[in-house]
Amino acid sequence: MTYAPLFPTPRPATSQAATPQPATPKDYLERLNPEQREAIETTEGPLLILAGAGTGKTRVLTTRFAHILLTGRARPYQILAVTFTNKAAREMRERIGALLGEAVEGLWLGTFHAICARMLRRHAEYVGLTSSFTILDTDDQLRLVKQLMAPYRVDPKRWPAQGMLGIIQRWKDRGLTPERITPAEDDDYADGIASRIYAEYQARLRAVNACDFGDLMLHVVEILRTRPDVLAQYHRSFRYILVDEYQDTNTVQYLWLRLLAKREGAPSNIACVGDDDQSIYSWRGAEVENILRFEKDFPGAAVVRLERNYRSTAQILAAAAGLISHNSGRLGKTLRPGRDDAEGEKVRVIGVWDSDEEARVVGDAIETLRTQGHALSEMAILMRAGFQTRPFEERLVARGIPYRIVGGVRFYERAEIRDCLAYMRVLAQPADDLAFERIVNVPRRGVGATALQKLQLEARQRGISLTGVVSALLAEAALKGRSKDALGALMEAFSRARETLGAEGHVVAVEQLLEDCGYLQMWRDDKSLEAPGRLDNIKELIRALVDFGTLGAFLEHIALVTEGEETAGEDKVNLMTLHGAKGLEFDTVFLPGWEEGVFPSQRSMDEGGLKSLEEERRLAYVGLTRARKLATVLHAGRRRIFANWQDSIPSRFIEEIPSQHVAISGQTPFERRQATAAPSMFASGPLLARKPMRDRNVPSRPASPTPDIGVGERVFHQKFGYGVVTDVDVDRLQVLFEQTGEKRVMASFVEIVS
């Protein structure tokens, strides 16, 4: 089934394809609960689907898409479906195909940026670009900002280019072009040069026929704002709009959706699926107010609440519901179990002396669960901040428990891969100066910073690209010495590769280019331990080209990819931040660090006040609802934050969980004092910022007496793990550890194990 027209001619109202057919009960509808079915069958007019965690929102969204097609309300290309991740888009596409019984091509289904890239290719001339524009990565954006800041002679230590780039991206997230920056919107960064740098940055991008990620949406919004003819075309084309994770939209995404949904004299058939209780990305521009004001934006909108959770137990859901009820900025819903057999265990809250004991408790629990047959991949340690991972990593290493840090360096972010992609970009788009600047001296060709600046100046004076000016200077015999021969060879390599591109295809052309320009040989000659692995990565990159019809399609795919790929089948414990856990689920979840100042984050509350506190609470809600069967919250009386130990008190979020759904064990020094003073963990009354304790009378962890240990005893050491004693010298032991070999340790630092 293939449907590909961009703006198909509207069919008459009497057309069979456009006339809704009576919907009869189908298997795909009978398997739904009443709320899910209502969300699918409410097809006309604006609709907000408040979908709590684990309530089947993806199933509802994809079934709604298929239902519109199966009832004849629209053709596939007349539905715009928007997601936040490529993974979600792939899952939707697969599910729609499964419901319809065949794959459907030509869909307007993808991420915000992927769909806007597709639109911008067709209307690029309206913003001063051509359809072959390049999408820059962050590295190229940063280099360009540094170049533009250089003439202003600002102190890069005080005013780093990264900060300037962040301001520009925030303006783009808010839908602000340079012309729309008012004095009130301007930033005082580097004595007020931000708006000027922004204007120069945009002008430079247009000059090299490029845009950054933020431009994909900003340019399309500007086109829709200023070109009513283009907007009218899309209004005629899209009869239905479906939006996933609406609570995560930023301002420019919100503006784009409103422009496409608001149609003169016609209903706004926009259906947004979201959960205001899971809006946790304000730091990247998300506005929870977008979902909160949906009914105001679209008067008469229907609201359907999906509250039956098919993931977590009743105890976990009740605990999460009690916690999130303390937020005032929410539309309101209460999760309840969708299964009758989902009572489950209470949420465990464990108080420990310090962060080292916290890691040991979690490590012991994971080891116990593993011996009982639980898969490591179904366990996760979810932390508020990255600095919390170290003790858990050490504990898991000591116990020989495999783990993965979710969110590490991705394949396409490695230096050698970025270099190869830059070569490909110049091959596909010779005017891409930023890509050329990256590789002109990699491998070394005698074109250092000074020589490159001269080339840039000459290119600006002649009004041509860097590759154009190099070719011109070579033709004029204006280059001398080593750079003449090296740059000449580079230009010839690109020329031969372009010939091959047309004759033999992009895979052969890219491999030939990397060989001819000396890049592959550079790594073959490199004697470092990393060099073989880098060559393997490049080989893998070239293999990836095979899956794409053109080099341009491959480069656009890379620019839009947001997810890293996991190796399938590995059984490892998952370590990640709470932000990274959104959308995931595990049988067992450990939530360490629930202390004031850590979670909720003191820095976040200092910067955002009550609004940030509510987002921190939503983050805690997300953490609890990741667990299917068991959730364990931990808090420590002392925590090592970087180089210092910091005394702490339990997070207010612990007290906000209804006590009937909590099983408390362990005790910190703070709680021991509170137990003799007052029944409540905290003083009464709402407090925004409870600072960590600074009480010098807090007892240190009791010192362990020197145990009576003999040769042959099996012991456990907090850092080195399990081992057997081979020698005893008063209070010192020689121990052969299973994981780390033979060590000499203090007897008081080990525990005898049976």
mmCIF file of N, CA and C in Angstrom, residues 155-269:
data_model
loop_
_atom_site.group_PDB
_atom_site.id
_atom_site.type_symbol
_atom_site.label_atom_id
_atom_site.label_comp_id
_atom_site.label_asym_id
_atom_site.label_seq_id
_atom_site.Cartn_x
_atom_site.Cartn_y
_atom_site.Cartn_z
ATOM 1 N N ASP A 155 36.184 37.293 26.696
ATOM 2 C CA ASP A 155 36.964 36.325 27.454
ATOM 3 C C ASP A 155 36.280 34.965 27.361
ATOM 4 N N PRO A 156 36.899 33.978 26.667
ATOM 5 C CA PRO A 156 36.227 32.679 26.488
ATOM 6 C C PRO A 156 36.049 31.908 27.788
ATOM 7 N N LYS A 157 36.846 32.220 28.817
ATOM 8 C CA LYS A 157 36.676 31.537 30.092
ATOM 9 C C LYS A 157 35.454 32.067 30.831
ATOM 10 N N ARG A 158 35.231 33.367 30.711
ATOM 11 C CA ARG A 158 34.073 33.972 31.366
ATOM 12 C C ARG A 158 32.807 33.788 30.537
ATOM 13 N N TRP A 159 32.963 33.903 29.214
ATOM 14 C CA TRP A 159 31.819 33.801 28.312
ATOM 15 C C TRP A 159 32.087 32.703 27.273
ATOM 16 N N PRO A 160 31.970 31.431 27.650
ATOM 17 C CA PRO A 160 32.267 30.346 26.695
ATOM 18 C C PRO A 160 31.270 30.306 25.547
ATOM 19 N N ALA A 161 31.757 29.834 24.404
ATOM 20 C CA ALA A 161 30.896 29.739 23.221
ATOM 21 C C ALA A 161 29.719 28.801 23.461
ATOM 22 N N GLN A 162 29.916 27.799 24.303
ATOM 23 C CA GLN A 162 28.830 26.870 24.596
ATOM 24 C C GLN A 162 27.633 27.595 25.206
ATOM 25 N N GLY A 163 27.921 28.581 26.071
ATOM 26 C CA GLY A 163 26.850 29.362 26.669
ATOM 27 C C GLY A 163 26.110 30.193 25.634
ATOM 28 N N MET A 164 26.868 30.785 24.708
ATOM 29 C CA MET A 164 26.246 31.579 23.643
ATOM 30 C C MET A 164 25.350 30.696 22.773
ATOM 31 N N LEU A 165 25.846 29.501 22.435
ATOM 32 C CA LEU A 165 25.058 28.577 21.626
ATOM 33 C C LEU A 165 23.784 28.175 22.362
ATOM 34 N N GLY A 166 23.889 28.011 23.679
ATOM 35 C CA GLY A 166 22.713 27.670 24.478
ATOM 36 C C GLY A 166 21.649 28.755 24.426
ATOM 37 N N ILE A 167 22.067 30.025 24.454
ATOM 38 C CA ILE A 167 21.119 31.143 24.366
ATOM 39 C C ILE A 167 20.422 31.126 23.005
ATOM 40 N N ILE A 168 21.204 30.920 21.949
ATOM 41 C CA ILE A 168 20.628 30.884 20.594
ATOM 42 C C ILE A 168 19.605 29.762 20.479
ATOM 43 N N GLN A 169 19.930 28.589 21.010
ATOM 44 C CA GLN A 169 19.002 27.464 20.916
ATOM 45 C C GLN A 169 17.750 27.704 21.743
ATOM 46 N N ARG A 170 17.881 28.373 22.897
ATOM 47 C CA ARG A 170 16.693 28.680 23.699
ATOM 48 C C ARG A 170 15.778 29.639 22.951
ATOM 49 N N TRP A 171 16.357 30.616 22.256
ATOM 50 C CA TRP A 171 15.541 31.518 21.445
ATOM 51 C C TRP A 171 14.814 30.742 20.346
ATOM 52 N N LYS A 172 15.513 29.811 19.730
ATOM 53 C CA LYS A 172 14.872 29.019 18.674
ATOM 54 C C LYS A 172 13.767 28.134 19.241
ATOM 55 N N ASP A 173 13.986 27.562 20.423
ATOM 56 C CA ASP A 173 12.953 26.744 21.057
ATOM 57 C C ASP A 173 11.702 27.569 21.362
ATOM 58 N N ARG A 174 11.877 28.874 21.509
ATOM 59 C CA ARG A 174 10.734 29.759 21.799
ATOM 60 C C ARG A 174 10.179 30.396 20.528
ATOM 61 N N GLY A 175 10.679 29.977 19.364
ATOM 62 C CA GLY A 175 10.146 30.466 18.098
ATOM 63 C C GLY A 175 10.575 31.874 17.753
ATOM 64 N N LEU A 176 11.731 32.319 18.270
ATOM 65 C CA LEU A 176 12.191 33.690 18.066
ATOM 66 C C LEU A 176 13.299 33.743 17.022
ATOM 67 N N THR A 177 13.032 34.381 15.884
ATOM 68 C CA THR A 177 14.071 34.665 14.899
ATOM 69 C C THR A 177 14.829 35.903 15.361
ATOM 70 N N PRO A 178 16.007 36.210 14.775
ATOM 71 C CA PRO A 178 16.747 37.410 15.201
ATOM 72 C C PRO A 178 15.901 38.683 15.138
ATOM 73 N N GLU A 179 15.034 38.784 14.148
ATOM 74 C CA GLU A 179 14.199 39.987 14.006
ATOM 75 C C GLU A 179 13.179 40.103 15.128
ATOM 76 N N ARG A 180 12.849 39.015 15.783
ATOM 77 C CA ARG A 180 11.842 39.035 16.842
ATOM 78 C C ARG A 180 12.444 39.209 18.231
ATOM 79 N N ILE A 181 13.757 39.354 18.325
ATOM 80 C CA ILE A 181 14.393 39.553 19.623
ATOM 81 C C ILE A 181 14.213 41.017 20.028
ATOM 82 N N THR A 182 13.388 41.263 21.013
ATOM 83 C CA THR A 182 13.156 42.613 21.523
ATOM 84 C C THR A 182 14.165 42.898 22.635
ATOM 85 N N PRO A 183 14.308 44.164 23.040
ATOM 86 C CA PRO A 183 15.198 44.467 24.170
ATOM 87 C C PRO A 183 14.839 43.663 25.418
ATOM 88 N N ALA A 184 13.550 43.409 25.619
ATOM 89 C CA ALA A 184 13.139 42.629 26.785
ATOM 90 C C ALA A 184 13.589 41.172 26.673
ATOM 91 N N GLU A 185 13.668 40.666 25.434
ATOM 92 C CA GLU A 185 14.068 39.276 25.211
ATOM 93 C C GLU A 185 15.574 39.112 25.164
ATOM 94 N N ASP A 186 16.298 40.208 24.910
ATOM 95 C CA ASP A 186 17.748 40.132 24.717
ATOM 96 C C ASP A 186 18.425 39.657 25.991
ATOM 97 N N ASP A 187 19.586 39.090 25.830
ATOM 98 C CA ASP A 187 20.367 38.562 26.937
ATOM 99 C C ASP A 187 21.613 39.411 27.122
ATOM 100 N N ASP A 188 22.034 39.580 28.371
ATOM 101 C CA ASP A 188 23.210 40.407 28.624
ATOM 102 C C ASP A 188 24.508 39.608 28.547
ATOM 103 N N TYR A 189 24.455 38.445 27.914
ATOM 104 C CA TYR A 189 25.636 37.589 27.795
ATOM 105 C C TYR A 189 26.751 38.347 27.083
ATOM 106 N N ALA A 190 27.943 38.335 27.658
ATOM 107 C CA ALA A 190 29.124 39.001 27.074
ATOM 108 C C ALA A 190 28.814 40.447 26.722
ATOM 109 N N ASP A 191 28.269 41.166 27.711
ATOM 110 C CA ASP A 191 27.975 42.596 27.547
ATOM 111 C C ASP A 191 26.996 42.869 26.412
ATOM 112 N N GLY A 192 26.028 41.984 26.230
ATOM 113 C CA GLY A 192 24.931 42.256 25.315
ATOM 114 C C GLY A 192 25.172 41.976 23.852
ATOM 115 N N ILE A 193 26.096 41.062 23.526
ATOM 116 C CA ILE A 193 26.350 40.774 22.105
ATOM 117 C C ILE A 193 25.528 39.587 21.600
ATOM 118 N N ALA A 194 24.729 38.979 22.463
ATOM 119 C CA ALA A 194 24.050 37.731 22.095
ATOM 120 C C ALA A 194 23.162 37.893 20.866
ATOM 121 N N SER A 195 22.335 38.935 20.830
ATOM 122 C CA SER A 195 21.420 39.081 19.697
ATOM 123 C C SER A 195 22.185 39.350 18.407
ATOM 124 N N ARG A 196 23.313 40.078 18.504
ATOM 125 C CA ARG A 196 24.123 40.327 17.301
ATOM 126 C C ARG A 196 24.760 39.027 16.798
ATOM 127 N N ILE A 197 25.282 38.231 17.727
ATOM 128 C CA ILE A 197 25.882 36.950 17.342
ATOM 129 C C ILE A 197 24.811 36.052 16.719
ATOM 130 N N TYR A 198 23.616 36.079 17.271
ATOM 131 C CA TYR A 198 22.515 35.270 16.731
ATOM 132 C C TYR A 198 22.235 35.661 15.282
ATOM 133 N N ALA A 199 22.147 36.963 15.019
ATOM 134 C CA ALA A 199 21.869 37.423 13.653
ATOM 135 C C ALA A 199 22.991 37.019 12.700
ATOM 136 N N GLU A 200 24.252 37.164 13.138
ATOM 137 C CA GLU A 200 25.389 36.794 12.298
ATOM 138 C C GLU A 200 25.433 35.275 12.089
ATOM 139 N N TYR A 201 25.086 34.535 13.129
ATOM 140 C CA TYR A 201 25.072 33.066 13.060
ATOM 141 C C TYR A 201 24.066 32.603 12.003
ATOM 142 N N GLN A 202 22.868 33.166 12.016
ATOM 143 C CA GLN A 202 21.859 32.784 11.038
ATOM 144 C C GLN A 202 22.261 33.175 9.620
ATOM 145 N N ALA A 203 22.871 34.368 9.491
ATOM 146 C CA ALA A 203 23.319 34.810 8.166
ATOM 147 C C ALA A 203 24.398 33.879 7.621
ATOM 148 N N ARG A 204 25.299 33.442 8.479
ATOM 149 C CA ARG A 204 26.385 32.551 8.038
ATOM 150 C C ARG A 204 25.826 31.187 7.619
ATOM 151 N N LEU A 205 24.844 30.692 8.376
ATOM 152 C CA LEU A 205 24.245 29.418 8.010
ATOM 153 C C LEU A 205 23.599 29.499 6.629
ATOM 154 N N ARG A 206 22.902 30.591 6.367
ATOM 155 C CA ARG A 206 22.284 30.734 5.047
ATOM 156 C C ARG A 206 23.350 30.808 3.959
ATOM 157 N N ALA A 207 24.460 31.469 4.264
ATOM 158 C CA ALA A 207 25.518 31.631 3.260
ATOM 159 C C ALA A 207 26.115 30.296 2.842
ATOM 160 N N VAL A 208 26.158 29.338 3.781
ATOM 161 C CA VAL A 208 26.732 28.028 3.462
ATOM 162 C C VAL A 208 25.639 26.985 3.219
ATOM 163 N N ASN A 209 24.396 27.462 3.045
ATOM 164 C CA ASN A 209 23.255 26.585 2.775
ATOM 165 C C ASN A 209 23.142 25.497 3.839
ATOM 166 N N ALA A 210 23.048 25.944 5.083
ATOM 167 C CA ALA A 210 22.977 24.996 6.195
ATOM 168 C C ALA A 210 21.974 25.494 7.231
ATOM 169 N N CYS A 211 21.566 24.596 8.082
ATOM 170 C CA CYS A 211 20.749 24.971 9.236
ATOM 171 C C CYS A 211 21.102 24.028 10.373
ATOM 172 N N ASP A 212 20.784 24.437 11.590
ATOM 173 C CA ASP A 212 21.006 23.545 12.725
ATOM 174 C C ASP A 212 19.681 22.888 13.107
ATOM 175 N N PHE A 213 19.708 22.071 14.141
ATOM 176 C CA PHE A 213 18.525 21.316 14.528
ATOM 177 C C PHE A 213 17.363 22.237 14.870
ATOM 178 N N GLY A 214 17.663 23.317 15.597
ATOM 179 C CA GLY A 214 16.611 24.253 15.967
ATOM 180 C C GLY A 214 15.971 24.927 14.776
ATOM 181 N N ASP A 215 16.747 25.142 13.706
ATOM 182 C CA ASP A 215 16.215 25.792 12.510
ATOM 183 C C ASP A 215 15.160 24.946 11.803
ATOM 184 N N LEU A 216 15.235 23.640 11.929
ATOM 185 C CA LEU A 216 14.286 22.784 11.224
ATOM 186 C C LEU A 216 12.856 23.179 11.566
ATOM 187 N N MET A 217 12.620 23.441 12.855
ATOM 188 C CA MET A 217 11.278 23.851 13.265
ATOM 189 C C MET A 217 11.085 25.352 13.117
ATOM 190 N N LEU A 218 12.098 26.131 13.494
ATOM 191 C CA LEU A 218 11.965 27.593 13.436
ATOM 192 C C LEU A 218 11.663 28.066 12.021
ATOM 193 N N HIS A 219 12.378 27.554 11.030
ATOM 194 C CA HIS A 219 12.158 27.967 9.641
ATOM 195 C C HIS A 219 10.761 27.579 9.163
ATOM 196 N N VAL A 220 10.321 26.365 9.520
ATOM 197 C CA VAL A 220 9.002 25.926 9.066
ATOM 198 C C VAL A 220 7.906 26.772 9.722
ATOM 199 N N VAL A 221 8.053 27.071 10.997
ATOM 200 C CA VAL A 221 7.072 27.933 11.671
ATOM 201 C C VAL A 221 7.033 29.305 11.014
ATOM 202 N N GLU A 222 8.201 29.841 10.667
ATOM 203 C CA GLU A 222 8.251 31.157 10.016
ATOM 204 C C GLU A 222 7.589 31.101 8.635
ATOM 205 N N ILE A 223 7.790 30.010 7.916
ATOM 206 C CA ILE A 223 7.133 29.859 6.606
ATOM 207 C C ILE A 223 5.615 29.805 6.775
ATOM 208 N N LEU A 224 5.143 29.026 7.754
ATOM 209 C CA LEU A 224 3.704 28.911 7.970
ATOM 210 C C LEU A 224 3.103 30.225 8.454
ATOM 211 N N ARG A 225 3.905 31.004 9.200
ATOM 212 C CA ARG A 225 3.434 32.306 9.665
ATOM 213 C C ARG A 225 3.296 33.316 8.529
ATOM 214 N N THR A 226 4.234 33.268 7.597
ATOM 215 C CA THR A 226 4.326 34.336 6.584
ATOM 216 C C THR A 226 3.815 33.930 5.214
ATOM 217 N N ARG A 227 3.552 32.648 5.004
ATOM 218 C CA ARG A 227 3.086 32.176 3.696
ATOM 219 C C ARG A 227 1.730 31.496 3.857
ATOM 220 N N PRO A 228 0.655 32.252 3.857
ATOM 221 C CA PRO A 228 -0.673 31.645 4.025
ATOM 222 C C PRO A 228 -1.007 30.616 2.955
ATOM 223 N N ASP A 229 -0.412 30.748 1.759
ATOM 224 C CA ASP A 229 -0.680 29.761 0.714
ATOM 225 C C ASP A 229 -0.115 28.394 1.082
ATOM 226 N N VAL A 230 1.087 28.388 1.665
ATOM 227 C CA VAL A 230 1.690 27.118 2.090
ATOM 228 C C VAL A 230 0.884 26.525 3.248
ATOM 229 N N LEU A 231 0.516 27.380 4.203
ATOM 230 C CA LEU A 231 -0.277 26.900 5.338
ATOM 231 C C LEU A 231 -1.600 26.306 4.859
ATOM 232 N N ALA A 232 -2.236 26.960 3.896
ATOM 233 C CA ALA A 232 -3.508 26.458 3.372
ATOM 234 C C ALA A 232 -3.332 25.099 2.707
ATOM 235 N N GLN A 233 -2.202 24.894 2.040
ATOM 236 C CA GLN A 233 -1.933 23.592 1.421
ATOM 237 C C GLN A 233 -1.897 22.482 2.472
ATOM 238 N N TYR A 234 -1.210 22.755 3.587
ATOM 239 C CA TYR A 234 -1.126 21.742 4.637
ATOM 240 C C TYR A 234 -2.476 21.543 5.320
ATOM 241 N N HIS A 235 -3.252 22.617 5.450
ATOM 242 C CA HIS A 235 -4.595 22.472 6.007
ATOM 243 C C HIS A 235 -5.437 21.542 5.140
ATOM 244 N N ARG A 236 -5.328 21.676 3.826
ATOM 245 C CA ARG A 236 -6.073 20.792 2.936
ATOM 246 C C ARG A 236 -5.527 19.361 2.988
ATOM 247 N N SER A 237 -4.224 19.247 3.196
ATOM 248 C CA SER A 237 -3.587 17.929 3.142
ATOM 249 C C SER A 237 -3.865 17.103 4.394
ATOM 250 N N PHE A 238 -3.763 17.722 5.567
ATOM 251 C CA PHE A 238 -3.861 16.967 6.823
ATOM 252 C C PHE A 238 -5.267 17.093 7.411
ATOM 253 N N ARG A 239 -5.995 15.986 7.406
ATOM 254 C CA ARG A 239 -7.334 15.988 8.000
ATOM 255 C C ARG A 239 -7.286 15.674 9.491
ATOM 256 N N TYR A 240 -6.275 14.922 9.896
ATOM 257 C CA TYR A 240 -6.151 14.537 11.300
ATOM 258 C C TYR A 240 -4.699 14.730 11.741
ATOM 259 N N ILE A 241 -4.539 15.187 12.978
ATOM 260 C CA ILE A 241 -3.213 15.351 13.565
ATOM 261 C C ILE A 241 -3.181 14.566 14.873
ATOM 262 N N LEU A 242 -2.171 13.726 15.029
ATOM 263 C CA LEU A 242 -1.969 12.941 16.251
ATOM 264 C C LEU A 242 -0.622 13.329 16.849
ATOM 265 N N VAL A 243 -0.592 13.590 18.138
ATOM 266 C CA VAL A 243 0.637 14.049 18.796
ATOM 267 C C VAL A 243 0.899 13.200 20.030
ATOM 268 N N ASP A 244 2.086 12.652 20.121
ATOM 269 C CA ASP A 244 2.503 11.856 21.273
ATOM 270 C C ASP A 244 3.290 12.741 22.243
ATOM 271 N N GLU A 245 3.222 12.425 23.543
ATOM 272 C CA GLU A 245 3.999 13.117 24.591
ATOM 273 C C GLU A 245 3.822 14.639 24.518
ATOM 274 N N TYR A 246 2.574 15.078 24.446
ATOM 275 C CA TYR A 246 2.303 16.510 24.282
ATOM 276 C C TYR A 246 2.849 17.338 25.447
ATOM 277 N N GLN A 247 2.979 16.732 26.634
ATOM 278 C CA GLN A 247 3.474 17.485 27.786
ATOM 279 C C GLN A 247 4.936 17.895 27.627
ATOM 280 N N ASP A 248 5.643 17.303 26.660
ATOM 281 C CA ASP A 248 7.058 17.603 26.468
ATOM 282 C C ASP A 248 7.307 18.639 25.374
ATOM 283 N N THR A 249 6.258 19.201 24.789
ATOM 284 C CA THR A 249 6.458 20.167 23.703
ATOM 285 C C THR A 249 7.014 21.479 24.241
ATOM 286 N N ASN A 250 7.893 22.093 23.445
ATOM 287 C CA ASN A 250 8.368 23.435 23.780
ATOM 288 C C ASN A 250 7.540 24.452 23.001
ATOM 289 N N THR A 251 7.926 25.724 23.087
ATOM 290 C CA THR A 251 7.098 26.774 22.497
ATOM 291 C C THR A 251 7.017 26.668 20.981
ATOM 292 N N VAL A 252 8.143 26.442 20.306
ATOM 293 C CA VAL A 252 8.120 26.409 18.846
ATOM 294 C C VAL A 252 7.340 25.194 18.338
ATOM 295 N N GLN A 253 7.414 24.069 19.044
ATOM 296 C CA GLN A 253 6.616 22.898 18.675
ATOM 297 C C GLN A 253 5.129 23.177 18.881
ATOM 298 N N TYR A 254 4.805 23.864 19.951
ATOM 299 C CA TYR A 254 3.428 24.254 20.233
ATOM 300 C C TYR A 254 2.896 25.185 19.140
ATOM 301 N N LEU A 255 3.698 26.168 18.736
ATOM 302 C CA LEU A 255 3.272 27.099 17.683
ATOM 303 C C LEU A 255 3.038 26.373 16.363
ATOM 304 N N TRP A 256 3.929 25.451 16.037
ATOM 305 C CA TRP A 256 3.819 24.669 14.797
ATOM 306 C C TRP A 256 2.523 23.864 14.773
ATOM 307 N N LEU A 257 2.220 23.208 15.884
ATOM 308 C CA LEU A 257 0.999 22.410 15.952
ATOM 309 C C LEU A 257 -0.254 23.285 15.879
ATOM 310 N N ARG A 258 -0.242 24.417 16.560
ATOM 311 C CA ARG A 258 -1.402 25.310 16.510
ATOM 312 C C ARG A 258 -1.639 25.833 15.094
ATOM 313 N N LEU A 259 -0.567 26.197 14.401
ATOM 314 C CA LEU A 259 -0.712 26.693 13.032
ATOM 315 C C LEU A 259 -1.343 25.636 12.127
ATOM 316 N N LEU A 260 -0.907 24.392 12.277
ATOM 317 C CA LEU A 260 -1.423 23.325 11.427
ATOM 318 C C LEU A 260 -2.820 22.885 11.827
ATOM 319 N N ALA A 261 -3.155 23.003 13.124
ATOM 320 C CA ALA A 261 -4.446 22.487 13.603
ATOM 321 C C ALA A 261 -5.583 23.489 13.463
ATOM 322 N N LYS A 262 -5.285 24.787 13.622
ATOM 323 C CA LYS A 262 -6.327 25.812 13.578
ATOM 324 C C LYS A 262 -6.699 26.106 12.134
ATOM 325 N N ARG A 263 -7.864 25.642 11.730
ATOM 326 C CA ARG A 263 -8.298 25.820 10.345
ATOM 327 C C ARG A 263 -9.548 26.684 10.303
ATOM 328 N N GLU A 264 -9.553 27.660 9.419
ATOM 329 C CA GLU A 264 -10.686 28.580 9.254
ATOM 330 C C GLU A 264 -11.916 27.809 8.812
ATOM 331 N N GLY A 265 -12.990 27.881 9.618
ATOM 332 C CA GLY A 265 -14.263 27.285 9.232
ATOM 333 C C GLY A 265 -14.286 25.776 9.239
ATOM 334 N N ALA A 266 -13.335 25.147 9.889
ATOM 335 C CA ALA A 266 -13.295 23.679 9.938
ATOM 336 C C ALA A 266 -12.873 23.241 11.335
ATOM 337 N N PRO A 267 -13.312 22.062 11.775
ATOM 338 C CA PRO A 267 -12.926 21.600 13.118
ATOM 339 C C PRO A 267 -11.434 21.286 13.201
ATOM 340 N N SER A 268 -10.883 21.470 14.374
ATOM 341 C CA SER A 268 -9.472 21.133 14.608
ATOM 342 C C SER A 268 -9.398 19.677 15.035
ATOM 343 N N ASN A 269 -9.152 18.799 14.075
ATOM 344 C CA ASN A 269 -9.088 17.367 14.382
ATOM 345 C C ASN A 269 -7.695 17.008 14.885
#
